[in-house]
Coordinates of C-alpha atoms in Angstrom, one line a residue:
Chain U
X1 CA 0.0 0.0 0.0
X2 CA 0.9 3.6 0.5
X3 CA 4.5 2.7 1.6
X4 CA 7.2 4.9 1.7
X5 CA 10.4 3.2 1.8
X6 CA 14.0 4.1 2.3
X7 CA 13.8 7.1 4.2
X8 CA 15.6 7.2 7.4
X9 CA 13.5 5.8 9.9
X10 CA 10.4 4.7 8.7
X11 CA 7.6 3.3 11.4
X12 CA 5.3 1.0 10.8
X13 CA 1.0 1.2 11.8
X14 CA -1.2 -1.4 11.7
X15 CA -5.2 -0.5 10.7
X16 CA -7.8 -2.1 13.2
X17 CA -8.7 -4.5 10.4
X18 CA -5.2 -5.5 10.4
X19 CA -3.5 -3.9 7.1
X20 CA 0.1 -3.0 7.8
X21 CA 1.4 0.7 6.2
X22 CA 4.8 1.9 6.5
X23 CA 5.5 5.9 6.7
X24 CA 8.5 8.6 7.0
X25 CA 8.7 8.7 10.8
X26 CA 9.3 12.2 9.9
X27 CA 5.7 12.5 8.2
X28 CA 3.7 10.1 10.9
X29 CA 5.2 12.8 13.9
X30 CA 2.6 14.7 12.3
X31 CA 0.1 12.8 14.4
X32 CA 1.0 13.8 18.2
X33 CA 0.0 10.5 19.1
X34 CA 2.3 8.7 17.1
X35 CA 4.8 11.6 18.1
X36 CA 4.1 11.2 21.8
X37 CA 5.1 7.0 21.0
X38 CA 7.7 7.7 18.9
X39 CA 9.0 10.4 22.1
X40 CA 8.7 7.5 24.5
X41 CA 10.2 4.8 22.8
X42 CA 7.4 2.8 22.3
X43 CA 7.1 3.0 18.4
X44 CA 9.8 0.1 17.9
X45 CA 7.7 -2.9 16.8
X46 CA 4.3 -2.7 15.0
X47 CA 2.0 0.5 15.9
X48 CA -1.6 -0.4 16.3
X49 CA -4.2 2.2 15.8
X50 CA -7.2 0.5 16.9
X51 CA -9.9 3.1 16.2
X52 CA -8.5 3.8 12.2
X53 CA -9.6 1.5 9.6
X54 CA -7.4 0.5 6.4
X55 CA -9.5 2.3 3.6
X56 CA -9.3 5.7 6.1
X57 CA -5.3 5.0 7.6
X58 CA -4.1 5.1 4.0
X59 CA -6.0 8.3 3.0
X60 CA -4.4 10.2 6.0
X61 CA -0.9 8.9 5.2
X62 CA -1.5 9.6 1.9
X63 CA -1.9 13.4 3.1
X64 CA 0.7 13.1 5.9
X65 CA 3.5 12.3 3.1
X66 CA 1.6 15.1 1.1
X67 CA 1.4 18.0 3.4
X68 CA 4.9 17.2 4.7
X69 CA 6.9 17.0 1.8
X70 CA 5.5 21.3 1.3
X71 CA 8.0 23.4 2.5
X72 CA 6.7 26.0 5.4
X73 CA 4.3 27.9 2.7
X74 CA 0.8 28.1 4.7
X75 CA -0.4 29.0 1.4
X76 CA 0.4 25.8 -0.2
X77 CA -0.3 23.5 2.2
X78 CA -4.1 24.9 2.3
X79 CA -4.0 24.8 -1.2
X80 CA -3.1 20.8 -0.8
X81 CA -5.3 20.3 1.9
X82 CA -8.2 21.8 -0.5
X83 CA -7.5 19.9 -3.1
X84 CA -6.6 16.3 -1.2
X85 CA -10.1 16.5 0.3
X86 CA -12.2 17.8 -2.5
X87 CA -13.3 14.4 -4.0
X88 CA -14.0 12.7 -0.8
X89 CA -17.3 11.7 -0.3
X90 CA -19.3 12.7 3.4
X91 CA -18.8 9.2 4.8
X92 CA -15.2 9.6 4.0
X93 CA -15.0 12.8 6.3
X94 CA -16.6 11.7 8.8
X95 CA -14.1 8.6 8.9
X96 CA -11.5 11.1 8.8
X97 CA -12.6 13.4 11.3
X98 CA -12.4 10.5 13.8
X99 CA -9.3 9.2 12.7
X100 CA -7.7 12.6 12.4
X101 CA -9.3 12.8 16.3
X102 CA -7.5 10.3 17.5
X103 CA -4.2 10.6 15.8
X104 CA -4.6 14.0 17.2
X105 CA -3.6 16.2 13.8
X106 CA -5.3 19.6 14.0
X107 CA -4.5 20.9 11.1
X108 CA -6.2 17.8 9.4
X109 CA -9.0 17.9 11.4
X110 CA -9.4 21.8 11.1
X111 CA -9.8 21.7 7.5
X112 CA -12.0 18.4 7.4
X113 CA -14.5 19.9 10.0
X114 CA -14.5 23.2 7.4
X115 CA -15.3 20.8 4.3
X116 CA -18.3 18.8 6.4
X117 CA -19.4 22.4 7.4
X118 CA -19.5 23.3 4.1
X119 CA -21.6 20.9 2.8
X120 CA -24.3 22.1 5.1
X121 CA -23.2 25.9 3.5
X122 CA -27.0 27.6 2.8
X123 CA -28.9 24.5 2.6
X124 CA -32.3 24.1 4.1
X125 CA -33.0 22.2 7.6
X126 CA -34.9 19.4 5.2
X127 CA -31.4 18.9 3.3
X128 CA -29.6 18.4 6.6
X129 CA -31.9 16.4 7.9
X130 CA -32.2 14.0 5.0
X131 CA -28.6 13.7 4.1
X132 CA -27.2 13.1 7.1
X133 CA -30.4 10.8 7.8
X134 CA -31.1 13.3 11.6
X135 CA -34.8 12.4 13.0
X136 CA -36.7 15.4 13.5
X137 CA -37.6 15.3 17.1
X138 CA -39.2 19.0 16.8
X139 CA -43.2 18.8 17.0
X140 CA -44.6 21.2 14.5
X141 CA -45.7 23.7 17.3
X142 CA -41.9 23.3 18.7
X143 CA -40.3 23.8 15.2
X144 CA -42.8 26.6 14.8
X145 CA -41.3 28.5 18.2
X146 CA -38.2 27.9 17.6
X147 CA -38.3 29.7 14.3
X148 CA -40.0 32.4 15.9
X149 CA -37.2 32.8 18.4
X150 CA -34.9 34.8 16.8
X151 CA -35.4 36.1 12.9
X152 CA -32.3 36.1 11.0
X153 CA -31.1 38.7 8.5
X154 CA -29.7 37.4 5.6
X155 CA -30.6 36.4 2.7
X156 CA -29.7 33.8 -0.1
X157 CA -30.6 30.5 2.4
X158 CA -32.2 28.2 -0.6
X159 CA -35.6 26.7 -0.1
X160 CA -36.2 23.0 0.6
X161 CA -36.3 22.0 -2.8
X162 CA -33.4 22.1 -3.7
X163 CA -30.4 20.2 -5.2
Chain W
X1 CA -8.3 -12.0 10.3
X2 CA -11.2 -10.2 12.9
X3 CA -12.8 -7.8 10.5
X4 CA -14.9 -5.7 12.4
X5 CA -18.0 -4.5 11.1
X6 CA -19.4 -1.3 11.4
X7 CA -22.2 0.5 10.1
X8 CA -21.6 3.8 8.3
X9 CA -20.0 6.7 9.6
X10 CA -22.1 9.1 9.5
X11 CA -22.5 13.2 11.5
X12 CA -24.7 11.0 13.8
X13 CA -22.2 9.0 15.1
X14 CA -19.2 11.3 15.3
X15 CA -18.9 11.9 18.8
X16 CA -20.2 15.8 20.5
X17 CA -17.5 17.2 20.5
X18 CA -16.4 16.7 16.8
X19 CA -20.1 18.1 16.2
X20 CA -19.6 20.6 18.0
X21 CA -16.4 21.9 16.2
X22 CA -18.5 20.8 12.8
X23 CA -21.0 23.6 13.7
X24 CA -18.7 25.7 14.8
X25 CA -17.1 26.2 11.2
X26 CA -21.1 26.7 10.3
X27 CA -21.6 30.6 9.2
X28 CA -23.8 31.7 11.6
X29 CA -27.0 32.8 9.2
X30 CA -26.8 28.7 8.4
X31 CA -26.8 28.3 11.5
X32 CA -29.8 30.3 12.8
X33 CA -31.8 29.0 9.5
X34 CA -30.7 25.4 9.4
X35 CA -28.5 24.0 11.9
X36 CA -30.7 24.4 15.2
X37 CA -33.7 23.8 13.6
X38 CA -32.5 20.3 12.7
X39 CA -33.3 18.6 16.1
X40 CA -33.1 19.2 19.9
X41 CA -29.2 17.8 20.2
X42 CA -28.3 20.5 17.8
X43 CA -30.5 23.2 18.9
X44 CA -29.0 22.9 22.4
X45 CA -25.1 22.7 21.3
X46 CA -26.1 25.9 19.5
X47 CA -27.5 27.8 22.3
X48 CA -25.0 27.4 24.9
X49 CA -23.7 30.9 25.7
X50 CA -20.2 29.1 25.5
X51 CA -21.3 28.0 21.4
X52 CA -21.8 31.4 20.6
X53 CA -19.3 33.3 21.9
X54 CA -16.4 30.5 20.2
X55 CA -18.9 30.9 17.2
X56 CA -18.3 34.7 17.7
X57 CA -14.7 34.4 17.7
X58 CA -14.1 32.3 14.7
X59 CA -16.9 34.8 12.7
X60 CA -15.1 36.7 9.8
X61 CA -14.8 40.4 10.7
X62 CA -15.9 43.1 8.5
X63 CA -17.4 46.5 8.2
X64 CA -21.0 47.5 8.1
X65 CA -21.2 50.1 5.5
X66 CA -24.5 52.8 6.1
X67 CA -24.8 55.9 3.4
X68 CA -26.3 58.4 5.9
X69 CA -27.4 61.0 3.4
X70 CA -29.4 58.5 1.1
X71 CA -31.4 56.9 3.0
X72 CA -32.7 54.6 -0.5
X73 CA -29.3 52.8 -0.2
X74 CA -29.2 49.5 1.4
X75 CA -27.1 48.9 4.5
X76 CA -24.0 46.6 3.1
X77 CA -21.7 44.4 4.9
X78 CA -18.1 44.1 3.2
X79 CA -15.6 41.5 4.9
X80 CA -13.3 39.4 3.4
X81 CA -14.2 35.5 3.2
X82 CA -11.5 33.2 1.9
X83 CA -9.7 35.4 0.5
X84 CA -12.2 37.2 -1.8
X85 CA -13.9 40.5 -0.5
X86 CA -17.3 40.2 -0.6
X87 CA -20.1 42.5 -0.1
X88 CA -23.1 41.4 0.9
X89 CA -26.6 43.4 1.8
X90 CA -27.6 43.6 5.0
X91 CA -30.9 42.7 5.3
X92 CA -31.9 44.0 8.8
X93 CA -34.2 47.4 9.0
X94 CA -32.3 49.5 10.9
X95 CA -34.7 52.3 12.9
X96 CA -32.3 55.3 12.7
X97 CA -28.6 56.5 11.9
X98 CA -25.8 53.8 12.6
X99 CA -23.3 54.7 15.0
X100 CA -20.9 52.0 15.8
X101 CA -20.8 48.4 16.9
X102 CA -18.9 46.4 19.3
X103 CA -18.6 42.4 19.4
X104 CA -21.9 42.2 16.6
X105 CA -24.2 44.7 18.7
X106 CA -25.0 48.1 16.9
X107 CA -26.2 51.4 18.6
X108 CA -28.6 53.1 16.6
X109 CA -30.1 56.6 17.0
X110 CA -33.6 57.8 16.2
X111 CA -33.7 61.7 16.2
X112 CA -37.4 63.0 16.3
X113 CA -36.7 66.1 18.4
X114 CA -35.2 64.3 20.9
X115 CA -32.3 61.7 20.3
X116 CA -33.0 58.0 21.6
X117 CA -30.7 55.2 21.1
X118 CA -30.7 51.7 21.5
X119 CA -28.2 48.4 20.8
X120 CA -29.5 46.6 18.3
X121 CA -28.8 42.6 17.9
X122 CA -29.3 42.4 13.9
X123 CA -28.7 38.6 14.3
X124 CA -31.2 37.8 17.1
X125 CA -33.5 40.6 16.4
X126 CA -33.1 42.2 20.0
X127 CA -33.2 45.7 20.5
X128 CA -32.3 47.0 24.2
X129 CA -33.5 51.1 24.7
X130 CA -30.6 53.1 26.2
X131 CA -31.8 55.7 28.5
X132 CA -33.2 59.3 26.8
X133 CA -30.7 62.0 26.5
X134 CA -31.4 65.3 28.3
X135 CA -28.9 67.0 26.6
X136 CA -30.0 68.7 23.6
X137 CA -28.9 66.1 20.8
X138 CA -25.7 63.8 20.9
X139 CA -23.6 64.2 18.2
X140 CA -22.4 60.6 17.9
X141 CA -22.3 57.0 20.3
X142 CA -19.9 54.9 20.7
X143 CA -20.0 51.3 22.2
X144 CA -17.4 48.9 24.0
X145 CA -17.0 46.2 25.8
X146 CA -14.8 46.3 28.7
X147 CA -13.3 44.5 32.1
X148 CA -14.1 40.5 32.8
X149 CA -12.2 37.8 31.8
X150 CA -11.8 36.7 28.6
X151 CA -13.2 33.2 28.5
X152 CA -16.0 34.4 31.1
X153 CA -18.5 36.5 28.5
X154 CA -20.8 36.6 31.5
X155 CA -18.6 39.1 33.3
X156 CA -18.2 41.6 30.5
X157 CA -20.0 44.7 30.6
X158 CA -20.8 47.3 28.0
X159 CA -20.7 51.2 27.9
X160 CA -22.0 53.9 25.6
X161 CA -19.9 56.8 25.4
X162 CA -22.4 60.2 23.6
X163 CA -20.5 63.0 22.9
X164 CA -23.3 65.7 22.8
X165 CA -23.9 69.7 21.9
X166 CA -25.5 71.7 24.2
X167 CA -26.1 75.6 23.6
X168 CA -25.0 77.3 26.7
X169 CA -25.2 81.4 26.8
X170 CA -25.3 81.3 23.0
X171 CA -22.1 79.0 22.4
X172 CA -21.7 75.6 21.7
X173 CA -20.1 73.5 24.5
X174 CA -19.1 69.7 23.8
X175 CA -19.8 67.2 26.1
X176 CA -19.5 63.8 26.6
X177 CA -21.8 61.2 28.6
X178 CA -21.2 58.0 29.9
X179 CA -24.2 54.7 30.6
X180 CA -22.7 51.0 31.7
X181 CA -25.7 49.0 29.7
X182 CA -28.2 47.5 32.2
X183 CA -27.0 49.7 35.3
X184 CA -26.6 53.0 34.9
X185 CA -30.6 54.6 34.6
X186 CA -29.2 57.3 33.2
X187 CA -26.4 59.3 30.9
X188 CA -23.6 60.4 33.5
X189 CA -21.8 63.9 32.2
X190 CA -18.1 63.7 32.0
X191 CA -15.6 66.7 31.4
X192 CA -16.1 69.1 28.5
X193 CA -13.4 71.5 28.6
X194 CA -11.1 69.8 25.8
X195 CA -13.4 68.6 23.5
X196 CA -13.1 69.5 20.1
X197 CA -15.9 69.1 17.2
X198 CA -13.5 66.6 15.5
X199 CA -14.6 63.5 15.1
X200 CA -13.5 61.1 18.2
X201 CA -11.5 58.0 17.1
X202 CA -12.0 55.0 18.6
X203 CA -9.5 52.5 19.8
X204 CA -10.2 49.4 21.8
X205 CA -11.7 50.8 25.1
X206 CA -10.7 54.1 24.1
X207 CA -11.8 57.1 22.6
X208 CA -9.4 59.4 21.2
X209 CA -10.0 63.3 20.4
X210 CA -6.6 64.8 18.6
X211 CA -5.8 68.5 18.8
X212 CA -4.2 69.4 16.1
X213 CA -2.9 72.8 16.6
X214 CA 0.3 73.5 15.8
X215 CA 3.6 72.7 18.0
X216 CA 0.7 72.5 20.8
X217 CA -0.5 69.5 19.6
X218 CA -1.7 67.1 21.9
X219 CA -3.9 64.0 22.2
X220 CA -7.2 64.0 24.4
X221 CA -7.9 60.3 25.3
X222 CA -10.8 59.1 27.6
X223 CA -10.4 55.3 28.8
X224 CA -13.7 54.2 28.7
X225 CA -13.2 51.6 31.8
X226 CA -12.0 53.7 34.4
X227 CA -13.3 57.0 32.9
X228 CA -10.4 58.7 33.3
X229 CA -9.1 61.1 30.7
X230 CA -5.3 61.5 29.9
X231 CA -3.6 64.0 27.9
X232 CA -1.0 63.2 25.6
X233 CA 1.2 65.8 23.9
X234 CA 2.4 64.8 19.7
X235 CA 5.8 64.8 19.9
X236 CA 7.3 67.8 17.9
X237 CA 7.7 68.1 15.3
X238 CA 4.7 66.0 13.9
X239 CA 2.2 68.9 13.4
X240 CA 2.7 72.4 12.5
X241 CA 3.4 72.2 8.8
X242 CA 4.1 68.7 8.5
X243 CA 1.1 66.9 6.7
X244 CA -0.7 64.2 9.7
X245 CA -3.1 62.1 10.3
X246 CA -4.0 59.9 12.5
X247 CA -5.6 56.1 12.4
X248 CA -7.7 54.1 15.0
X249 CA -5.7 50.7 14.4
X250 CA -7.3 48.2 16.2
X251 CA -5.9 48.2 19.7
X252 CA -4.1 51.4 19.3
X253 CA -3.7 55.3 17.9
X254 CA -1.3 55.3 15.3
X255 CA 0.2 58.9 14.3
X256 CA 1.1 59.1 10.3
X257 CA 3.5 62.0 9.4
X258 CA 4.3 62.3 5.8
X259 CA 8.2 63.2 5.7
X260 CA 8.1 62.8 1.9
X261 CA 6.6 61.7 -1.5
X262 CA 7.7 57.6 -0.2
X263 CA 8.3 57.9 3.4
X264 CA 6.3 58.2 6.4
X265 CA 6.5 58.5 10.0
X266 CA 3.9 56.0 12.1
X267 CA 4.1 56.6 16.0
X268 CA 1.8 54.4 17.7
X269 CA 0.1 55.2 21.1
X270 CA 0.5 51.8 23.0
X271 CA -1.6 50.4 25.8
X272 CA 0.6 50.1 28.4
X273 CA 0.6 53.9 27.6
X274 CA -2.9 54.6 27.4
X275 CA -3.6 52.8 30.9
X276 CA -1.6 54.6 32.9
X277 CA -2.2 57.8 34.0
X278 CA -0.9 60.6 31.9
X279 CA 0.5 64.1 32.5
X280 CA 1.6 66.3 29.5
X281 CA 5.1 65.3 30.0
X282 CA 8.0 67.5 28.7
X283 CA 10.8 65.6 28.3
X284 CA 8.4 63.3 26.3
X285 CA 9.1 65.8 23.6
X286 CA 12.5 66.4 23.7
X287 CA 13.0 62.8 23.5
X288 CA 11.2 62.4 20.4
X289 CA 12.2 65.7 18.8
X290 CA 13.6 66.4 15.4
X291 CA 16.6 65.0 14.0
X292 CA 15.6 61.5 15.6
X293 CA 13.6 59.7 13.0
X294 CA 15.9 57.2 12.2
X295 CA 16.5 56.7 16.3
X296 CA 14.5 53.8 17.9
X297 CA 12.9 54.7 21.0
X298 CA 14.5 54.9 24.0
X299 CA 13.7 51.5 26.3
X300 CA 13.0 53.3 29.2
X301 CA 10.0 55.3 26.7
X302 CA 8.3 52.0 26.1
X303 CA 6.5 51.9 28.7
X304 CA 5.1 55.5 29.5
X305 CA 5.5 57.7 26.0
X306 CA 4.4 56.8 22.9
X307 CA 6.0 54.0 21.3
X308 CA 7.5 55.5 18.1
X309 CA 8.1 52.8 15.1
X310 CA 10.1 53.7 11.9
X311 CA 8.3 52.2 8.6
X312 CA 9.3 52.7 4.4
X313 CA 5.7 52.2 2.7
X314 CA 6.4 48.5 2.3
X315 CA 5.8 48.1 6.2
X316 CA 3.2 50.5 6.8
X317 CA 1.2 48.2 4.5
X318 CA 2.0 45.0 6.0
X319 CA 0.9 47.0 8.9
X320 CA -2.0 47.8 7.9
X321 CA -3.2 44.4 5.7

């Protein structure tokens, strides 16, 4: 898979349905929880993340060999970031967010939270609801009040029926 | 192999506090019309006081823009949003003349004989009435936020500063009032003597009034916390002839003097400055007098004069970005 050899010191991590990946050390510090192994000593053998799967490990090492080949340029690396996540699907996030969680990478988790959000970007409460399959617990009266509560002052929300 | 099976992730499943950052990155109009209308969990992460003030924090700043002498023209909103500058109408019906705004709130003024002024919440709809002025009619109001600390937004107060006209004996006289929102019941008159029909700058918790007269030149500052004013003399040398101006940046006054066609002179009030207590100061100027614009200030300045910086045009406008 995603391996990248001959570097150095490379570490190897182990996906919680048992796939084995091999990475830069110098790209996998990235994570603070692999740094905080590596830092203790503990990142000798076989590293198992137990809460990443396979299909989602090799997507963020993928963009940890990515974002740390770019030189300091803030620029750039948003630039990658933008462009490593813009064909993942809303499933995919999501598996990232909690992956990117755990391995505790901000900056990864930063700009997936930003993508999810902007999914949601000026679509209706119907759209939420139905694409991220939410129940509505509001009675109508409820939904009704709450509306009332505070009336907002901009415009260019689309309506329910949209894309 | 073990090959654990899961069902789909999906915004349902990520745990609160992912959510929470999720809606956090939400624009807050898409938040008021979607987001906590989408069910109870969300409408409560949304309403927590602590939710809207990191909400408020991460917001993208910009300027309300209000045309006071058509009244036909829509009141716009320009900010800058990833990168792009982007100008959008502001779709709120604002009651009277726009004054200023501090942390999202606005204060308004209605003049129908008598001026009456209120903060405004465009984004919740809220309107709080400030107390009626008995002064004749308040030239303009300012707002700010002030003392508490800064993850506590219960313990932050707010005060309106008015800088009124009244006609006394057949002059004008300048005055300036003072109301901490939600205590004071009424407009408490500060000290008119220096206050001069220019318009009052505003710094963070400050309000600024230059003089510009000459060698006499001197700075007029009221911090709005402790309501005590503090004089501050302009170094020599920066008025008289010498073309200035001066520019509310943020946290502090900065003091432009053109030396020539490509170089200017920025001297920037500092806060350490402004809070303490402030006597017109002599050797101030002959510390900062002419012949020393190439001379970084004195250490022992920093912390009671102005803090004088050196910048070619390049800086000033990585200053100013």
């Amino acid at each position: 898979m995603a391996a990248e050899t001959g570097t150095p010191t490379t570490l190897t991590l182990k996906s919680n349905d048992d796939e084995l990946f091999s990475v830069a050390e110098s790209a996998a510090i990235l994570s603070v929880t692999i740094r905080n192994m590596v830092e203790d000593g503990c990142a000798g053998g076989v590293i198992p993340l137990d809460n990443v799967d396979g299909k989602t490990l090799a997507s963020v090492i993928t963009y940890m060999n990515g974002i740390s080949a770019i030189p300091a340029d803030e620029e750039k690396k948003k630039s990658y970031r933008d462009k490593f996540l813009s064909d993942k699907d809303f499933e995919t996030l999501a598996d990232m967010v909690l992956a990117a969680n755990y391995l505790n990478m901000s900056c990864l988790m930063d700009a997936v939270s930003a993508k999810i959000a902007q999914v949601m970007e000026k679509k209706s409460v119907g759209w939420v609801r139905r694409k991220f399959g939410i129940e509505n617990d509001y009675t109508p009266e409820e939904e009704a009040a709450v509306k009332e509560e505070h009336k907002w002052t901009f415009e260019g929300v689309e309506t329910d029926d949209d894309n | 192999m073990q090959m654990r099976m899961r069902p789909s992730t999906n915004i349902e499943s990520l745990p609160e506090e992912l959510l929470y950052d999720i809606l956090l990155e939400l624009p807050a109009e898409d938040i008021y019309k979607g987001a906590r209308l989408v069910c109870k969990k969300w409408y409560k992460m949304i309403c927590n006081p602590k939710f809207v003030y990191a909400h408020f924090h991460n917001s993208t700043p910009g300027l309300i823009v209000e045309c006071r002498f058509d009244s036909t023209r829509p009141v716009t909103f320009v900010a800058t949003r990833r990168g792009r500058i982007e100008v959008s109408k502001f779709n709120f019906e604002f009651r009277g003349v726009v004054w200023g705004s501090c942390n999202g709130l606005i204060v308004e003024t209605v003049y129908d004989g008598i001026s009456t002024h209120y903060i405004t919440n465009p984004a919740t709809d809220q309107r709080f009435d400030l107390p009626r002025e008995e002064p004749d009619d308040s030239y303009s109001v300012m707002l700010f936020c002030y003392g508490g600390c800064a993850d506590d937004i219960f313990s932050k107060k707010y005060k309106a500063v008015s800088m009124c006209c009244s006609t006394y004996n057949g002059s004008k006289i300048w005055s300036c009032a003072v109301l901490t929102v939600g205590v004071d019941k009424s407009w408490r008159n500060l000290l008119t003597e220096h206050l001069s029909v220019s318009e009052p700058l505003t710094t963070e918790g400050f309000v600024h009034w230059p003089h510009n007269e000459g060698e006499g030149a001197y700075v007029f500052t009221l911090n709005v916390e402790t309501e005590i004013f503090t004089v501050t003399p302009v170094p020599q040398g920066c008025g008289g002839e010498r073309l200035t101006y001066y520019l509310p940046t943020g946290k502090s006054l900065s003091l432009i003097v053109f030396c020539n066609d490509f170089s200017f002179e920025i001297r920037i009030f500092n806060e350490a400055h402004n809070r303490a207590q402030y006597a017109f100061d002599k050797s101030e100027e002959k510390k900062s007098s002419v012949g020393h614009r190439l001379r970084p200030p004195p250490p022992s300045a920093a912390g009671d004069g102005p803090k004088v910086e050196h910048c070619s045009y390049s800086d000033i406008r990585k200053k100013f970005k």
